[in-house]
Short mmCIF file of C-alpha atoms in Angstrom, two decimals:
data_model
loop_
_atom_site.label_atom_id
_atom_site.label_comp_id
_atom_site.label_asym_id
_atom_site.label_seq_id
_atom_site.Cartn_x
_atom_site.Cartn_y
_atom_site.Cartn_z
CA MET A 292 -24.39 -26.13 -17.91
CA GLY A 293 -24.58 -25.34 -21.58
CA ASP A 294 -20.80 -25.41 -22.00
CA GLY A 295 -20.77 -28.88 -23.55
CA ARG A 296 -19.10 -30.37 -20.51
CA PRO A 297 -22.01 -31.77 -18.46
CA ASP A 298 -19.72 -34.08 -16.52
CA ARG A 299 -18.54 -31.30 -14.23
CA PRO A 300 -19.84 -32.08 -10.77
CA ASN A 301 -20.70 -28.50 -9.76
CA CYS A 302 -19.88 -24.84 -10.17
CA ARG A 303 -17.43 -24.90 -7.32
CA ALA A 304 -15.28 -27.47 -9.07
CA GLY A 305 -15.43 -25.30 -12.15
CA THR A 306 -14.11 -22.38 -10.15
CA GLN A 307 -11.31 -24.50 -8.75
CA GLU A 308 -10.33 -25.54 -12.22
CA MET A 309 -10.09 -21.92 -13.34
CA ARG A 310 -7.81 -20.97 -10.48
CA GLU A 311 -4.81 -20.84 -12.79
CA ARG A 312 -5.29 -19.41 -16.26
CA TYR A 313 -3.00 -20.14 -19.16
CA LEU A 314 -2.51 -17.93 -22.22
CA GLU A 315 -5.24 -19.89 -24.03
CA ASP A 316 -7.73 -18.95 -21.31
CA PHE A 317 -7.40 -15.21 -21.93
CA ALA A 318 -9.11 -13.19 -24.64
CA ALA A 319 -9.36 -9.50 -25.42
CA GLY A 320 -12.46 -8.00 -23.84
CA GLN A 321 -12.49 -10.15 -20.71
CA ILE A 322 -13.12 -8.12 -17.56
CA PHE A 323 -12.16 -9.16 -14.06
CA GLY A 324 -13.37 -7.45 -10.89
CA SER A 325 -11.79 -7.59 -7.45
CA GLY A 326 -12.50 -7.41 -3.76
CA ARG A 327 -12.52 -4.07 -1.95
CA LEU A 328 -10.09 -2.54 0.47
CA VAL A 329 -10.57 0.53 2.67
CA ILE A 330 -7.56 2.84 2.97
CA ASP A 331 -6.92 3.62 6.60
CA LYS A 332 -5.64 7.06 7.64
CA GLU A 333 -2.99 5.69 9.96
CA ARG A 334 -1.70 3.29 7.28
CA ILE A 335 -1.45 6.22 4.83
CA LYS A 336 0.84 7.95 7.33
CA SER A 337 2.93 4.91 8.30
CA PHE A 338 3.43 3.86 4.65
CA ALA A 339 4.54 7.40 3.87
CA ALA A 340 6.86 7.55 6.88
CA GLU A 341 8.70 4.48 5.54
CA PHE A 342 8.54 5.09 1.79
CA ASP A 343 7.34 8.57 0.83
CA PRO A 344 7.94 11.02 3.68
CA GLN A 345 6.40 14.19 2.26
CA PRO A 346 4.04 16.54 4.15
CA PHE A 347 0.95 15.81 2.02
CA HIS A 348 1.16 12.09 2.94
CA LEU A 349 2.18 12.47 6.61
CA ASP A 350 0.08 15.06 8.37
CA GLU A 351 -3.43 16.48 7.87
CA ASN A 352 -2.53 20.04 8.82
CA ALA A 353 0.67 20.23 6.80
CA ALA A 354 -1.21 18.72 3.84
CA GLU A 355 -3.72 21.58 3.74
CA ASP A 356 -1.20 24.00 2.27
CA THR A 357 0.04 21.66 -0.48
CA ILE A 358 -1.10 20.88 -3.99
CA PHE A 359 -3.20 18.00 -2.55
CA ARG A 360 -5.18 20.31 -0.18
CA GLY A 361 -5.48 17.60 2.44
CA LEU A 362 -3.98 14.25 3.41
CA ALA A 363 -3.57 11.89 0.43
CA ALA A 364 -2.10 8.40 0.13
CA SER A 365 1.26 8.07 -1.57
CA GLY A 366 0.76 6.94 -5.16
CA TRP A 367 3.05 4.02 -4.32
CA HIS A 368 0.68 3.04 -1.52
CA THR A 369 -2.20 3.08 -4.01
CA ALA A 370 -0.08 0.99 -6.39
CA ALA A 371 0.76 -1.53 -3.67
CA VAL A 372 -2.87 -1.88 -2.57
CA THR A 373 -3.85 -2.31 -6.21
CA MET A 374 -1.37 -5.18 -6.48
CA ARG A 375 -2.89 -6.83 -3.41
CA LEU A 376 -6.39 -6.62 -4.91
CA LEU A 377 -5.08 -7.88 -8.27
CA VAL A 378 -3.33 -10.91 -6.75
CA GLU A 379 -6.55 -11.82 -4.94
CA SER A 380 -8.77 -11.23 -7.98
CA GLU A 381 -9.91 -13.91 -10.39
CA ILE A 382 -7.43 -13.00 -13.11
CA LYS A 383 -4.90 -15.54 -11.73
CA PRO A 384 -2.38 -16.21 -14.52
CA ALA A 385 -0.58 -19.56 -14.07
CA GLY A 386 2.81 -18.91 -12.49
CA GLY A 387 1.66 -15.67 -10.90
CA ILE A 388 1.30 -12.02 -11.85
CA VAL A 389 4.64 -11.14 -13.39
CA GLY A 390 4.92 -7.78 -15.13
CA ALA A 391 7.09 -7.42 -18.22
CA GLY A 392 6.66 -3.64 -18.39
CA PHE A 393 3.99 -0.97 -18.38
CA ASP A 394 2.49 1.00 -21.24
CA GLU A 395 0.69 3.51 -19.05
CA PHE A 396 0.73 4.35 -15.37
CA ARG A 397 -0.92 7.38 -13.79
CA TRP A 398 -2.81 8.60 -10.77
CA PRO A 399 -5.68 10.78 -12.00
CA ARG A 400 -7.03 11.57 -8.51
CA PRO A 401 -5.70 11.40 -4.94
CA VAL A 402 -6.73 8.62 -2.56
CA ARG A 403 -8.13 10.01 0.70
CA PRO A 404 -8.41 8.44 4.17
CA GLY A 405 -11.44 6.12 4.27
CA ASP A 406 -11.63 5.63 0.50
CA GLU A 407 -12.75 2.13 -0.48
CA LEU A 408 -10.85 0.87 -3.52
CA ARG A 409 -11.68 -1.84 -6.04
CA LEU A 410 -10.37 -2.82 -9.47
CA GLU A 411 -11.64 -3.34 -12.95
CA SER A 412 -9.14 -5.21 -15.11
CA GLU A 413 -9.77 -5.54 -18.85
CA VAL A 414 -7.73 -7.77 -21.12
CA LEU A 415 -6.78 -5.59 -24.11
CA GLU A 416 -4.60 -8.01 -26.07
CA VAL A 417 -3.29 -11.60 -26.03
CA ARG A 418 -0.02 -12.31 -27.84
CA PRO A 419 1.88 -15.60 -28.10
CA SER A 420 5.62 -15.04 -27.85
CA LYS A 421 7.58 -15.50 -31.09
CA SER A 422 10.89 -16.26 -29.38
CA ARG A 423 9.54 -18.33 -26.46
CA PRO A 424 6.85 -20.75 -27.66
CA GLU A 425 5.99 -21.85 -24.12
CA GLN A 426 4.65 -18.43 -23.11
CA GLY A 427 3.02 -15.22 -24.21
CA LEU A 428 1.96 -11.79 -23.05
CA ILE A 429 -1.37 -10.35 -22.09
CA LYS A 430 -1.92 -6.61 -22.01
CA VAL A 431 -4.25 -5.68 -19.16
CA ARG A 432 -5.64 -2.29 -18.18
CA THR A 433 -6.26 -2.25 -14.44
CA THR A 434 -8.27 0.74 -13.24
CA THR A 435 -8.40 1.37 -9.50
CA LEU A 436 -11.69 3.02 -8.54
CA ASN A 437 -12.84 4.67 -5.33
CA GLN A 438 -16.30 4.34 -3.76
CA ASN A 439 -17.63 7.08 -6.07
CA GLY A 440 -16.50 5.25 -9.17
CA ASP A 441 -13.67 7.74 -9.84
CA ALA A 442 -10.44 6.33 -11.22
CA VAL A 443 -7.54 6.90 -8.82
CA GLN A 444 -5.00 4.83 -10.77
CA VAL A 445 -4.76 3.56 -14.35
CA LEU A 446 -2.15 0.94 -15.12
CA ILE A 447 -1.67 -0.83 -18.43
CA ALA A 448 0.64 -3.77 -17.86
CA ASN A 449 2.08 -6.51 -20.01
CA LEU A 450 1.98 -9.74 -18.03
CA MET A 451 3.91 -12.91 -18.86
CA VAL A 452 1.62 -15.94 -19.02
CA PRO A 453 2.63 -19.54 -19.79
CA ARG A 454 0.86 -21.50 -22.51
CA ARG A 455 -1.07 -24.57 -21.41
CA PRO A 456 1.34 -27.52 -21.26
CA ALA A 457 0.71 -30.00 -24.11
CA MET B 234 34.20 29.24 -5.04
CA GLY B 235 34.58 30.04 -8.69
CA ASP B 236 30.85 30.35 -9.23
CA GLY B 237 30.93 34.13 -9.34
CA ARG B 238 29.15 34.43 -6.02
CA PRO B 239 31.95 34.85 -3.47
CA ASP B 240 29.62 36.41 -0.93
CA ARG B 241 28.24 33.06 0.16
CA PRO B 242 29.38 32.50 3.70
CA ASN B 243 30.12 28.79 3.33
CA CYS B 244 29.21 25.58 1.54
CA ARG B 245 26.66 24.63 4.13
CA ALA B 246 24.65 27.78 3.54
CA GLY B 247 24.84 27.07 -0.17
CA THR B 248 23.39 23.63 0.42
CA GLN B 249 20.61 25.08 2.55
CA GLU B 250 19.78 27.53 -0.19
CA MET B 251 19.43 24.71 -2.72
CA ARG B 252 17.10 22.70 -0.53
CA GLU B 253 14.13 23.60 -2.68
CA ARG B 254 14.64 23.80 -6.43
CA TYR B 255 12.35 25.71 -8.74
CA LEU B 256 11.88 25.05 -12.44
CA GLU B 257 14.62 27.59 -13.23
CA ASP B 258 17.11 25.56 -11.17
CA PHE B 259 16.76 22.44 -13.35
CA ALA B 260 18.50 21.79 -16.66
CA ALA B 261 18.76 18.77 -18.95
CA GLY B 262 21.86 16.75 -18.15
CA GLN B 263 21.87 17.35 -14.38
CA ILE B 264 22.48 14.16 -12.43
CA PHE B 265 21.49 13.58 -8.82
CA GLY B 266 22.69 10.69 -6.69
CA SER B 267 21.08 9.33 -3.51
CA GLY B 268 21.78 7.59 -0.27
CA ARG B 269 21.81 3.80 -0.08
CA LEU B 270 19.34 1.37 1.44
CA VAL B 271 19.82 -2.35 2.11
CA ILE B 272 16.81 -4.57 1.36
CA ASP B 273 16.14 -6.82 4.30
CA LYS B 274 14.86 -10.36 3.76
CA GLU B 275 12.18 -10.12 6.43
CA ARG B 276 10.93 -6.81 5.04
CA ILE B 277 10.69 -8.40 1.56
CA LYS B 278 8.39 -11.03 3.06
CA SER B 279 6.29 -8.71 5.21
CA PHE B 280 5.82 -6.19 2.39
CA ALA B 281 4.72 -9.05 0.15
CA ALA B 282 2.38 -10.47 2.79
CA GLU B 283 0.55 -7.14 2.88
CA PHE B 284 0.73 -6.05 -0.76
CA ASP B 285 1.94 -8.80 -3.12
CA PRO B 286 1.31 -12.23 -1.60
CA GLN B 287 2.87 -14.47 -4.24
CA PRO B 288 5.21 -17.43 -3.53
CA PHE B 289 8.33 -15.85 -5.10
CA HIS B 290 8.09 -12.88 -2.69
CA LEU B 291 7.05 -14.80 0.44
CA ASP B 292 9.15 -17.90 0.93
CA GLU B 293 12.68 -18.97 -0.11
CA ASN B 294 11.77 -22.59 -0.79
CA ALA B 295 8.59 -21.88 -2.71
CA ALA B 296 10.48 -19.27 -4.73
CA GLU B 297 13.00 -21.80 -6.05
CA ASP B 298 10.48 -23.36 -8.42
CA THR B 299 9.26 -20.08 -9.89
CA ILE B 300 10.42 -17.84 -12.72
CA PHE B 301 12.50 -15.87 -10.17
CA ARG B 302 14.49 -18.96 -9.03
CA GLY B 303 14.76 -17.65 -5.49
CA LEU B 304 13.25 -15.04 -3.18
CA ALA B 305 12.85 -11.64 -4.85
CA ALA B 306 11.39 -8.37 -3.62
CA SER B 307 8.03 -7.31 -5.04
CA GLY B 308 8.56 -4.75 -7.77
CA TRP B 309 6.25 -2.47 -5.78
CA HIS B 310 8.59 -2.79 -2.82
CA THR B 311 11.50 -1.76 -5.06
CA ALA B 312 9.40 1.15 -6.34
CA ALA B 313 8.52 2.24 -2.79
CA VAL B 314 12.15 2.08 -1.63
CA THR B 315 13.14 4.05 -4.73
CA MET B 316 10.67 6.76 -3.74
CA ARG B 317 12.18 6.93 -0.25
CA LEU B 318 15.67 7.37 -1.68
CA LEU B 319 14.38 9.95 -4.16
CA VAL B 320 12.61 12.04 -1.52
CA GLU B 321 15.83 12.08 0.52
CA SER B 322 18.07 12.84 -2.46
CA GLU B 323 19.24 16.31 -3.47
CA ILE B 324 16.75 16.64 -6.33
CA LYS B 325 14.22 18.35 -4.00
CA PRO B 326 11.73 20.17 -6.25
CA ALA B 327 9.94 22.99 -4.41
CA GLY B 328 6.54 21.75 -3.27
CA GLY B 329 7.66 18.12 -3.20
CA ILE B 330 8.02 15.25 -5.65
CA VAL B 331 4.69 15.12 -7.44
CA GLY B 332 4.40 12.84 -10.46
CA ALA B 333 2.25 13.84 -13.42
CA GLY B 334 2.69 10.51 -15.21
CA PHE B 335 5.37 8.10 -16.32
CA ASP B 336 6.92 7.55 -19.75
CA GLU B 337 8.70 4.32 -18.84
CA PHE B 338 8.64 1.97 -15.88
CA ARG B 339 10.28 -1.44 -15.76
CA TRP B 340 12.16 -3.84 -13.54
CA PRO B 341 15.06 -5.29 -15.59
CA ARG B 342 16.37 -7.50 -12.75
CA PRO B 343 15.00 -8.87 -9.48
CA VAL B 344 16.03 -7.39 -6.11
CA ARG B 345 17.40 -10.05 -3.76
CA PRO B 346 17.68 -10.12 0.05
CA GLY B 347 20.70 -8.07 1.15
CA ASP B 348 20.91 -6.00 -2.04
CA GLU B 349 22.02 -2.43 -1.42
CA LEU B 350 20.14 0.02 -3.62
CA ARG B 351 20.99 3.55 -4.71
CA LEU B 352 19.70 5.92 -7.40
CA GLU B 353 20.97 7.87 -10.32
CA SER B 354 18.48 10.49 -11.49
CA GLU B 355 19.13 12.39 -14.71
CA VAL B 356 17.10 15.39 -15.82
CA LEU B 357 16.17 14.72 -19.45
CA GLU B 358 13.99 17.73 -20.18
CA VAL B 359 12.67 20.95 -18.61
CA ARG B 360 9.42 22.39 -19.96
CA PRO B 361 7.52 25.47 -18.77
CA SER B 362 3.76 24.87 -18.82
CA LYS B 363 1.83 26.70 -21.54
CA SER B 364 -1.47 26.66 -19.69
CA ARG B 365 -0.15 27.25 -16.17
CA PRO B 366 2.55 29.94 -16.17
CA GLU B 367 3.37 29.41 -12.51
CA GLN B 368 4.70 25.89 -13.06
CA GLY B 369 6.35 23.46 -15.44
CA LEU B 370 7.40 19.85 -15.85
CA ILE B 371 10.75 18.16 -15.60
CA LYS B 372 11.26 14.74 -17.13
CA VAL B 373 13.61 12.66 -14.96
CA ARG B 374 14.99 9.19 -15.53
CA THR B 375 15.60 7.54 -12.17
CA THR B 376 17.61 4.32 -12.36
CA THR B 377 17.73 2.14 -9.26
CA LEU B 378 21.02 0.23 -9.07
CA ASN B 379 22.16 -2.64 -6.88
CA GLN B 380 25.60 -3.01 -5.30
CA ASN B 381 26.94 -4.50 -8.56
CA GLY B 382 25.83 -1.50 -10.58
CA ASP B 383 23.02 -3.47 -12.27
CA ALA B 384 19.78 -1.60 -12.93
CA VAL B 385 16.87 -3.14 -11.01
CA GLN B 386 14.33 -0.43 -11.90
CA VAL B 387 14.11 2.25 -14.58
CA LEU B 388 11.50 4.96 -14.17
CA ILE B 389 11.03 7.98 -16.40
CA ALA B 390 8.72 10.39 -14.61
CA ASN B 391 7.28 13.80 -15.39
CA LEU B 392 7.37 15.86 -12.22
CA MET B 393 5.44 19.07 -11.61
CA VAL B 394 7.73 21.87 -10.44
CA PRO B 395 6.71 25.45 -9.60
CA ARG B 396 8.50 28.38 -11.20
CA ARG B 397 10.41 30.66 -8.87
CA PRO B 398 8.02 33.30 -7.49
CA ALA B 399 8.67 36.74 -9.00
#
């Protein structure tokens, strides 16, 4: 409707078509949301037991006397959950979400048991590759927010995206 | 032996004493190793199913036709395993490993099933805090290497470390 392509059968087909985005489909200023995911207390502890076994991620009582002043998710747990939400979001670069490096990566606030996380991803830049004409890079700032709208992670990533095949 | 402190009962006690390092115990140029951890194929897939469900991390056959040309661990899995090795290494800042931001973070090579990972962490800089006299920052480059000595992750982190109590 109003996009000059009235032959599309319905919105659903339009969505299907946009499932995979090529470099030409991205533009600075685009914003993509995500689903939501609640961080479970037991998963905080089991993730930490495997990957980040420190008192502030493992045990409520031990966590009280640490810099976190209470149980907090490992930052790597927050990062992993962010990736899950990003993969399932509508950003969907063709060929997958493949990072070519990060410009910024920080955890401004701890994630607590029961926090509900969601993402806001903004395209900051779209650059065709000079050396590889079949692809390019998009720079995307993905902010992970809790239920209060506070940022718990900020990640600026450069993602490899193929150009639309001729 | 030869460190001017002959009153130490034995090496073991010396190790115990160094379990927690304060800002004063770190110096640029120090290098810390780590244990080793083998990346299991099934764990690559189950980690990806929960946190990074993309074909190149989930299924050998589907991975063949992707940019990775075969099954590869999620970068977030590599990052999480790196954290495990770091927590168990001898770097041990007092109060735990608490990141205050990253200067660099990249995955130069994929991690494959059966790869055995280990770390080399080099202290690049030690800075007392101007605003908070009880703590400081150390900048550490942690390189994650596979069994061939190839870097699979490079992370330069700024870690908060307390000063030794007076």
